[in-house]
PDB file of C-alpha atoms in Angstrom:
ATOM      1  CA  UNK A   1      28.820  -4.137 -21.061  1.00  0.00           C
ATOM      2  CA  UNK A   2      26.285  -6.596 -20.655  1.00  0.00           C
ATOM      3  CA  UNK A   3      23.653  -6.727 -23.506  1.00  0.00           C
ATOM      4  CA  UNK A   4      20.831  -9.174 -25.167  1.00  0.00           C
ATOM      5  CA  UNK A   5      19.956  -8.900 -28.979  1.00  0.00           C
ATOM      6  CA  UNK A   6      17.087  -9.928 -30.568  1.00  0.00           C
ATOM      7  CA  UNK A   7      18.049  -9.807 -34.349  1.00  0.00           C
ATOM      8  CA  UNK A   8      14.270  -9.716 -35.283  1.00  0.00           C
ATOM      9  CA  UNK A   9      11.869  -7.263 -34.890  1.00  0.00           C
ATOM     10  CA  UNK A  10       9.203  -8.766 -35.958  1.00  0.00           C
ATOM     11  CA  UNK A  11       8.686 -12.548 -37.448  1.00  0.00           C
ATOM     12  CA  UNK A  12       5.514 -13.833 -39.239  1.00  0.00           C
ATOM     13  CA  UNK A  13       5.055 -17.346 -39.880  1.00  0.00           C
ATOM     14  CA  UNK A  14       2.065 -19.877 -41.289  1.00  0.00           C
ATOM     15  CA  UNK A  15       0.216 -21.911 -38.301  1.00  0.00           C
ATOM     16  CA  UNK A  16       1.523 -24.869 -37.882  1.00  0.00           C
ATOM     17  CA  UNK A  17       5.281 -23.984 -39.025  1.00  0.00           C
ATOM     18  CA  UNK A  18       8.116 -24.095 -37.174  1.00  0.00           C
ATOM     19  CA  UNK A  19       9.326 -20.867 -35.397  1.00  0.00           C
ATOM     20  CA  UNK A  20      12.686 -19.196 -34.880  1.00  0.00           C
ATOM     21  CA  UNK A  21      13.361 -16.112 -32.286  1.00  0.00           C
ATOM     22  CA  UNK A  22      16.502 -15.184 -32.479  1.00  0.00           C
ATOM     23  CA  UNK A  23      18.845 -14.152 -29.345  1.00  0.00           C
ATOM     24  CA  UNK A  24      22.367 -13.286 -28.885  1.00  0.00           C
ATOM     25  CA  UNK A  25      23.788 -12.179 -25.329  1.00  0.00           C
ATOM     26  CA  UNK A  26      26.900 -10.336 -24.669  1.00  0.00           C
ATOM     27  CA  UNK A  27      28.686 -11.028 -21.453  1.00  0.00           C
ATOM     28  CA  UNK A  28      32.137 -11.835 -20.362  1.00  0.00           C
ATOM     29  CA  UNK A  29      30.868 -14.720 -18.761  1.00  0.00           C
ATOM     30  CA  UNK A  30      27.517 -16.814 -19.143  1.00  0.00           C
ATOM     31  CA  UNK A  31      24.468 -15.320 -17.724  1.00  0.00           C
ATOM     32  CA  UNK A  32      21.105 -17.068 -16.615  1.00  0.00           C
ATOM     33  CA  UNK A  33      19.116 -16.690 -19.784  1.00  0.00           C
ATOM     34  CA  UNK A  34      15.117 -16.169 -20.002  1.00  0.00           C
ATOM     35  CA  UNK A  35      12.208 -16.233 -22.595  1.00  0.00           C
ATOM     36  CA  UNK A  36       9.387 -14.621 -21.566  1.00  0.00           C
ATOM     37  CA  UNK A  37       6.054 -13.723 -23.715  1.00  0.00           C
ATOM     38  CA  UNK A  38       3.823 -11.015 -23.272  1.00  0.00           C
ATOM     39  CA  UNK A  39       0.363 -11.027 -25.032  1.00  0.00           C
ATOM     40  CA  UNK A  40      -1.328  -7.195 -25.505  1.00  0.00           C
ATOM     41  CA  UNK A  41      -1.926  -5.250 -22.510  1.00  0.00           C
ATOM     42  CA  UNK A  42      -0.540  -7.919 -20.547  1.00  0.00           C
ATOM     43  CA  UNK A  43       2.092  -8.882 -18.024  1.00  0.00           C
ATOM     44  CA  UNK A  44       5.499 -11.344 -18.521  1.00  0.00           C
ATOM     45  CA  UNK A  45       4.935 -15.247 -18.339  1.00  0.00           C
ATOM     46  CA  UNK A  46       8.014 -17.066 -17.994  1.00  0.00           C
ATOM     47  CA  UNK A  47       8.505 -19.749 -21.052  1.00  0.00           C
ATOM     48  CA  UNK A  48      11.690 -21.335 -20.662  1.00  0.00           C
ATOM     49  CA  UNK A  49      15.366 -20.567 -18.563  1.00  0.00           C
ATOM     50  CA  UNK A  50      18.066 -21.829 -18.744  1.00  0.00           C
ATOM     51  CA  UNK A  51      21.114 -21.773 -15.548  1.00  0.00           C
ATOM     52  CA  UNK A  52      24.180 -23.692 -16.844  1.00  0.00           C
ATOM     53  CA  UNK A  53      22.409 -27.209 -16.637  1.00  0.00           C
ATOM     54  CA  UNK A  54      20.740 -28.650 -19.534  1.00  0.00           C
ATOM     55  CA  UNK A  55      22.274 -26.938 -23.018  1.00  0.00           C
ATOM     56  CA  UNK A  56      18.671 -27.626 -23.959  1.00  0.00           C
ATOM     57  CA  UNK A  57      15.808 -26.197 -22.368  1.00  0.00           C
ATOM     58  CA  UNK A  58      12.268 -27.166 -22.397  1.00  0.00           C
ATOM     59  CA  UNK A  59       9.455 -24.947 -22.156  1.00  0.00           C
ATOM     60  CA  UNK A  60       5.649 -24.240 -21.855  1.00  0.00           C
ATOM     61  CA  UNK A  61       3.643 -24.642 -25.032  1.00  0.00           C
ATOM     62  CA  UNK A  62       6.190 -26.596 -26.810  1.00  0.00           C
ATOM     63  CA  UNK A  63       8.865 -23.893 -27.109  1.00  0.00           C
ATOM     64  CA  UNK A  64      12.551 -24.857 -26.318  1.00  0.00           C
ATOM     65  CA  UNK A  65      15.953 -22.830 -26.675  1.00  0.00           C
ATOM     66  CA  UNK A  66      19.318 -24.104 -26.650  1.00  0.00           C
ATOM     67  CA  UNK A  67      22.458 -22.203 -25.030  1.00  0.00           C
ATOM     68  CA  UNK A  68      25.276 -22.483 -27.518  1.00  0.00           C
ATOM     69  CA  UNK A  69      28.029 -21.060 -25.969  1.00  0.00           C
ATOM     70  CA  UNK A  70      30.409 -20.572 -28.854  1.00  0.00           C
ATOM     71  CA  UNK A  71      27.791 -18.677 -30.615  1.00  0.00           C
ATOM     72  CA  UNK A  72      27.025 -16.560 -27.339  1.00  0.00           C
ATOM     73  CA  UNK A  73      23.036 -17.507 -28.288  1.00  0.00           C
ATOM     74  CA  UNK A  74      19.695 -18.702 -26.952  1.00  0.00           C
ATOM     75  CA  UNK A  75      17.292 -18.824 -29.738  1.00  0.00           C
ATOM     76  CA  UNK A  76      13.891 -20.233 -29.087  1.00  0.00           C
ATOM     77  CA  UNK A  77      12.004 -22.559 -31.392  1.00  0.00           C
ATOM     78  CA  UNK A  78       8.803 -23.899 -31.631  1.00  0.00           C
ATOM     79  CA  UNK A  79       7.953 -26.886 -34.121  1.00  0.00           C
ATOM     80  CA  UNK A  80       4.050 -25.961 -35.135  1.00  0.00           C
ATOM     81  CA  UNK A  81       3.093 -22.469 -34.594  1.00  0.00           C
ATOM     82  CA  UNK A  82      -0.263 -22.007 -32.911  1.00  0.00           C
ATOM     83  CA  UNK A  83      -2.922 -18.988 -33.573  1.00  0.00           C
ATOM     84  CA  UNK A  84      -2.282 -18.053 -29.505  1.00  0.00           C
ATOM     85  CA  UNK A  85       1.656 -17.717 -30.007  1.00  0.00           C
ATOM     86  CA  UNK A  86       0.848 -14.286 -31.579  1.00  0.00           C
ATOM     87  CA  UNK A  87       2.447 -12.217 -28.686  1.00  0.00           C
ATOM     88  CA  UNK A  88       5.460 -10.025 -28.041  1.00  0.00           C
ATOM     89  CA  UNK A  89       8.620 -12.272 -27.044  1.00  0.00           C
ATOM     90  CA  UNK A  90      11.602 -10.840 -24.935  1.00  0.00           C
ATOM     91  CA  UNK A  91      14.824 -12.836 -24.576  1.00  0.00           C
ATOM     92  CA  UNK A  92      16.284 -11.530 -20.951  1.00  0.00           C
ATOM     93  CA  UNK A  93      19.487 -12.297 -19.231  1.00  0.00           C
ATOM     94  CA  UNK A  94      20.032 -12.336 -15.793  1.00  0.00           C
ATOM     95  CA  UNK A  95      23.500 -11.281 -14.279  1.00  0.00           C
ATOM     96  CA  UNK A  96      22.800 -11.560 -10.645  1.00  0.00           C
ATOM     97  CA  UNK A  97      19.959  -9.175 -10.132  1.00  0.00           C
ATOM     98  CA  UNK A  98      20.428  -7.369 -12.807  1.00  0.00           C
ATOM     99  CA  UNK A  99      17.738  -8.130 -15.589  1.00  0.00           C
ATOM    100  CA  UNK A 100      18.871  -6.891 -19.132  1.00  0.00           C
ATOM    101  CA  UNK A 101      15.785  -7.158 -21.798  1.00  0.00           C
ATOM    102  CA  UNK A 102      16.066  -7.657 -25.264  1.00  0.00           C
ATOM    103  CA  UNK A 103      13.875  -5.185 -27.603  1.00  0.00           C
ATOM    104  CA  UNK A 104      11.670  -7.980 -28.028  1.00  0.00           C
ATOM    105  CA  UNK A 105       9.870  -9.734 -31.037  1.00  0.00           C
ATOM    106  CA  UNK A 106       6.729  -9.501 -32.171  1.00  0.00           C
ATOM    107  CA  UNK A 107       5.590 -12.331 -33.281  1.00  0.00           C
ATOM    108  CA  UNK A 108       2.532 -12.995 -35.882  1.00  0.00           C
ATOM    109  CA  UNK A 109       1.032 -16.226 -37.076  1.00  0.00           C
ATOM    110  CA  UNK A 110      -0.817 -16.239 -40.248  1.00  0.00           C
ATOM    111  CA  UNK A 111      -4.251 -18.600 -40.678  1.00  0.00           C
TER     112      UNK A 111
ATOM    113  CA  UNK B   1       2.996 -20.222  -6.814  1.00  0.00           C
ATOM    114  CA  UNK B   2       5.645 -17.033  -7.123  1.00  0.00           C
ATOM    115  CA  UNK B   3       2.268 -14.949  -7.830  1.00  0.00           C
ATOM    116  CA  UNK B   4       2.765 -11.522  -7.731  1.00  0.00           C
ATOM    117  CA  UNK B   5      -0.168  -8.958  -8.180  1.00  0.00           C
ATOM    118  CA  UNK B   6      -0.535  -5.634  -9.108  1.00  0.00           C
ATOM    119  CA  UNK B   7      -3.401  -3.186  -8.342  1.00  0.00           C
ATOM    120  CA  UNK B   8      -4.794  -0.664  -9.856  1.00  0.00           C
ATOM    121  CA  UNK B   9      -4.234  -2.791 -13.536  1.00  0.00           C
ATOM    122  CA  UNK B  10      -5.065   0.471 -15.009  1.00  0.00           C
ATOM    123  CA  UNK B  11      -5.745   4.373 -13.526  1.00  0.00           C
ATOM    124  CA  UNK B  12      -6.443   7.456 -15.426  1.00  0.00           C
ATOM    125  CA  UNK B  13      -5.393  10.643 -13.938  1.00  0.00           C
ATOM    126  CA  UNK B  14      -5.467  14.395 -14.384  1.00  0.00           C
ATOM    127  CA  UNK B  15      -1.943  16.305 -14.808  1.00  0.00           C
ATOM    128  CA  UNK B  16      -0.679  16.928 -11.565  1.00  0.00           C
ATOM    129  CA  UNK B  17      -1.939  14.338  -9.612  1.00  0.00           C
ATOM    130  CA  UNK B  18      -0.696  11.887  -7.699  1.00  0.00           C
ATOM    131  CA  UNK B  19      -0.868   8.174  -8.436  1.00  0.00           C
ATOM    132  CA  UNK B  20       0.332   5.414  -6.235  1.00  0.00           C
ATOM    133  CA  UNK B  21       1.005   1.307  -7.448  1.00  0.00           C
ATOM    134  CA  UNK B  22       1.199  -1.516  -5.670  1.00  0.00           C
ATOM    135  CA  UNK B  23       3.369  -4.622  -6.356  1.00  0.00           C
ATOM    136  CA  UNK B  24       2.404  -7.823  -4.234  1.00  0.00           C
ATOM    137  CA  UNK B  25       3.830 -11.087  -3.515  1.00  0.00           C
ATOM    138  CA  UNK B  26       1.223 -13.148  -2.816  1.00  0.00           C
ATOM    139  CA  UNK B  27       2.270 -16.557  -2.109  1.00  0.00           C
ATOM    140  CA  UNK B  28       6.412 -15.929  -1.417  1.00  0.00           C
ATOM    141  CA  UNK B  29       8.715 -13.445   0.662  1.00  0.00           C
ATOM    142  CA  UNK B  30      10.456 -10.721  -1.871  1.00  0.00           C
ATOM    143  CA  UNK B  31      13.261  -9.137  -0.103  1.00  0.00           C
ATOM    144  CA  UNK B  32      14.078  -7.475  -3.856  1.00  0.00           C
ATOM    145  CA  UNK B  33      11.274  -6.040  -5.567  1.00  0.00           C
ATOM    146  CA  UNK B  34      12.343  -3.973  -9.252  1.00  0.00           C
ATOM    147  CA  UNK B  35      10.031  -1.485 -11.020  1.00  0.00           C
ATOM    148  CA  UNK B  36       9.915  -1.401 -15.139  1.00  0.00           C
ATOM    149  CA  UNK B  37       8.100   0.760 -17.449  1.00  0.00           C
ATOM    150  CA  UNK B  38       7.591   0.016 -20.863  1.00  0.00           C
ATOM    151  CA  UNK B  39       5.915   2.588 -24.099  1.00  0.00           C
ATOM    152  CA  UNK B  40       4.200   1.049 -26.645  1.00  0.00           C
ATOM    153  CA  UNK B  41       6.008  -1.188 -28.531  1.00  0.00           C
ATOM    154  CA  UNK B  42       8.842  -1.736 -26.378  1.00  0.00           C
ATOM    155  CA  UNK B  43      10.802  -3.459 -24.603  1.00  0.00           C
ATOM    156  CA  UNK B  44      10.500  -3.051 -20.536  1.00  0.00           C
ATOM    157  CA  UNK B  45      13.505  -0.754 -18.638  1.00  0.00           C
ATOM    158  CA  UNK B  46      14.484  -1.015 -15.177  1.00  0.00           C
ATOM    159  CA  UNK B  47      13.437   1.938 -13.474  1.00  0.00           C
ATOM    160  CA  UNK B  48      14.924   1.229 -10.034  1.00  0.00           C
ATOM    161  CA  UNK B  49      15.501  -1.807  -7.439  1.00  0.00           C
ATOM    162  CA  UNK B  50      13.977  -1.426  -3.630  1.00  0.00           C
ATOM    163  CA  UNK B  51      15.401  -3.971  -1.322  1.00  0.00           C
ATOM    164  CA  UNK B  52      12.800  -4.013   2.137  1.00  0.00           C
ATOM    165  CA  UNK B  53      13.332  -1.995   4.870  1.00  0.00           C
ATOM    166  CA  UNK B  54      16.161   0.223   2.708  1.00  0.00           C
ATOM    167  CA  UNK B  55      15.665   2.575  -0.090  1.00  0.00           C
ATOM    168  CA  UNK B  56      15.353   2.282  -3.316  1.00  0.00           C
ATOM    169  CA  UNK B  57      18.400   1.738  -5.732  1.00  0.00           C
ATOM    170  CA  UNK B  58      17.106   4.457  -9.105  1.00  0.00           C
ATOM    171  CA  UNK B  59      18.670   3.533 -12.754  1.00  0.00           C
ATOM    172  CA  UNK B  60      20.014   6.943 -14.107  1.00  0.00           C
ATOM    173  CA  UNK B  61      17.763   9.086 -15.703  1.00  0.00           C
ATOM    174  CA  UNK B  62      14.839   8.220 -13.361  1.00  0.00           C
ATOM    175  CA  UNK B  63      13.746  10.915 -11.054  1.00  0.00           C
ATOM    176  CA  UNK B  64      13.299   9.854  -7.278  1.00  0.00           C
ATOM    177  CA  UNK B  65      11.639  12.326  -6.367  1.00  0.00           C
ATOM    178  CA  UNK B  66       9.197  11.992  -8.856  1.00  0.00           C
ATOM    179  CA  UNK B  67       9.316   8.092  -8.827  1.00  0.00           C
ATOM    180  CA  UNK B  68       8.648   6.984  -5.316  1.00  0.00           C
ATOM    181  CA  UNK B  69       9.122   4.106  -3.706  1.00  0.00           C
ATOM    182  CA  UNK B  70       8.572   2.662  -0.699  1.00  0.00           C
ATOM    183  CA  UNK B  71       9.190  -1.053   0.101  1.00  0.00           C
ATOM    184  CA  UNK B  72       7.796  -1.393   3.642  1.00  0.00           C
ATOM    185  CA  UNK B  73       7.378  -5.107   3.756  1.00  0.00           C
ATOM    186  CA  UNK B  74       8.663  -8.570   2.345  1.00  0.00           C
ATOM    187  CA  UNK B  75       5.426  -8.821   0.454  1.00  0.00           C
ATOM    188  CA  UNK B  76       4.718  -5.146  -0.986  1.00  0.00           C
ATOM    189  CA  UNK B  77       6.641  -2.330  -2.429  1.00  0.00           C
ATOM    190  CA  UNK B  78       4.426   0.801  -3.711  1.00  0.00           C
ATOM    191  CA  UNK B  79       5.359   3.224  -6.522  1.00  0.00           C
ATOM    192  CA  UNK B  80       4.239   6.463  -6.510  1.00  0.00           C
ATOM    193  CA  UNK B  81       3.989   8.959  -9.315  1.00  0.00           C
ATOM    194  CA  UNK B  82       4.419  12.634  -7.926  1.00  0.00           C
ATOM    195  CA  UNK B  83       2.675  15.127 -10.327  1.00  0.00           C
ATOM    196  CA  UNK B  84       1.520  13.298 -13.100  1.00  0.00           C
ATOM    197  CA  UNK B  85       2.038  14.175 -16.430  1.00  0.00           C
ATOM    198  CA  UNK B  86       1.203  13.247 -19.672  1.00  0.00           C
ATOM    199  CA  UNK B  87       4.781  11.892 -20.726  1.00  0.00           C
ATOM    200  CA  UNK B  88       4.355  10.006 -17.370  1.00  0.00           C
ATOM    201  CA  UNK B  89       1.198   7.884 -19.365  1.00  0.00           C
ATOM    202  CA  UNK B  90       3.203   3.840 -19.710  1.00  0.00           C
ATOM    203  CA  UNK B  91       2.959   0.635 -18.816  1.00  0.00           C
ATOM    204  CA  UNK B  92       4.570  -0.026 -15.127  1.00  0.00           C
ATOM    205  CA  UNK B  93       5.142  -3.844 -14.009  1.00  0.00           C
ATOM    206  CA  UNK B  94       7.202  -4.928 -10.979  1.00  0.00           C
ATOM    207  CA  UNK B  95       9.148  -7.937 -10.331  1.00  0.00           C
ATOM    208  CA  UNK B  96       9.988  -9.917  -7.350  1.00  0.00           C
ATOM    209  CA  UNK B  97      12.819 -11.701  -6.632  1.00  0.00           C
ATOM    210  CA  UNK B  98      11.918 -14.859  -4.085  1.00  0.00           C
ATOM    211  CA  UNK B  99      14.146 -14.430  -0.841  1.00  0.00           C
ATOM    212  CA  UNK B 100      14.010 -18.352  -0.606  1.00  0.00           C
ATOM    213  CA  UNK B 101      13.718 -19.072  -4.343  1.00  0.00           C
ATOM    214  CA  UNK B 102      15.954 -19.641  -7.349  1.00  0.00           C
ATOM    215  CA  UNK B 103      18.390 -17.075  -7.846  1.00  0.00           C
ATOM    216  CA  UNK B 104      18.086 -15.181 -10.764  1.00  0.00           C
ATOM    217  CA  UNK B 105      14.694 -15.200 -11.161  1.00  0.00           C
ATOM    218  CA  UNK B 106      12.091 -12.699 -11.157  1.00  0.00           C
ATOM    219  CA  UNK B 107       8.173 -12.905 -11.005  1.00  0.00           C
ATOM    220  CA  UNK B 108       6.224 -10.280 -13.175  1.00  0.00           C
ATOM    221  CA  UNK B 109       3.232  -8.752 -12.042  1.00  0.00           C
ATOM    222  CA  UNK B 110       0.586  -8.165 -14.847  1.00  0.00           C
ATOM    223  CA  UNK B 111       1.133  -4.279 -15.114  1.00  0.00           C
ATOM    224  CA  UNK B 112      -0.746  -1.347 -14.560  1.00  0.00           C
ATOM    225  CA  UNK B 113      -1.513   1.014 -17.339  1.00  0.00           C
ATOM    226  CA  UNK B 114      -1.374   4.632 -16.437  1.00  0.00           C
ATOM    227  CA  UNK B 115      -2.675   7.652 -18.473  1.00  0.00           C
ATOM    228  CA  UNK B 116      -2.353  10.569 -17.899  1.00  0.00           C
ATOM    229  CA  UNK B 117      -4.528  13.748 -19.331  1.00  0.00           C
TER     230      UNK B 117
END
């Protein structure tokens, strides 16, 4: 069965420290993999994907995730946090059509 | 571009009412739109896929007849909510999959918040 983890429910950090959202995908084979972020009462914004190019992906707003394959994991990671990161952050992978969601991380940065 | 729209953003109804959503593609063709809801707090689940012209493909669990929709054209797909009830009250957002575009990617709409009373 096909299936995305997000190990953290919720991570709280200092502004201007790095961040760390963990994901871990399940698949017998490697699917398209997305970040997206969702601030309150909002829709999805696409951050980053990655489709078997680049190991490392570059986002918006400084964010970046790397595919390691061994580790079946996309974990996204931002050097400095910023006030306006604080948002809800769902690691999704795509297997064809089919979009499987993470439970999502909520994210909180600390003045 | 890849904009995709969503009106009413929000709609408060009585029980038993009727409520209908629209999901637009504004700028591309989406031969595959896909309707989520999401509760407070988490994460968004796939409620069914509507290809146009065909009907709609429901995840199990989700009630057709009470979850309609209707994808009449490449650029909108409607859901309707048949007798509204309280339980009913989420967050809906579509997605549309570009019939041109990258594959495996969908474009979010911004959501519509429904309550029900």
């Amino acid at each position: 069965a096909q299936s995305v983890t997000q190990l953290d429910s919720h991570v709280s950090v200092s502004e201007g420290t790095p961040v760390l959202l963990r994901c871990n995908y399940s698949s017998s084979y490697s699917p398209s993999l997305f970040w997206y972020v969702q601030h309150p009462n909002k829709g999805l914004q696409l951050l980053l994907k990655y489709t078997s190019a680049a190991t490392l992906v570059k986002g918006i707003n400084g964010f970046e995730a790397e595919f390691k394959k061994s580790e079946t994991s996309f974990h996204l990671t931002k050097p400095s946090a910023h006030m306006s990161d604080a948002a809800e952050y769902f690691c999704v992978g795509g297997y064809g059509q089919n979009f499987v969601f993470g439970p999502g991380t909520r994210l909180s940065v600390l003045p | 571009g890849a904009v995709v729209s969503q009106h009413p953003s929000w709609v408060i109804c009585k029980s038993g009412t009727s409520v209908k959503i629209e999901c637009r593609s504004l700028d591309f063709q989406a031969t595959t739109m896909f309707w989520y809801r999401q509760f407070p707090k988490q994460s968004l689940m796939l409620m069914a896929t509507s290809n146009e012209g065909s009907k709609a493909t429901y995840e199990q669990g989700v009630e057709k007849d009470k979850f309609l929709i209707n994808h009449a054209s490449l650029t909108l797909s409607t859901l309707t909510v048949t007798s509204a009830h309280p339980e009913d009250s989420s967050f809906y957002i579509c997605s549309a999959e570009s019939s041109g575009g990258f594959l495996d990617e969908q474009f979010f709409g911004p959501g519509t918040r429904l309550t029900v009373l």
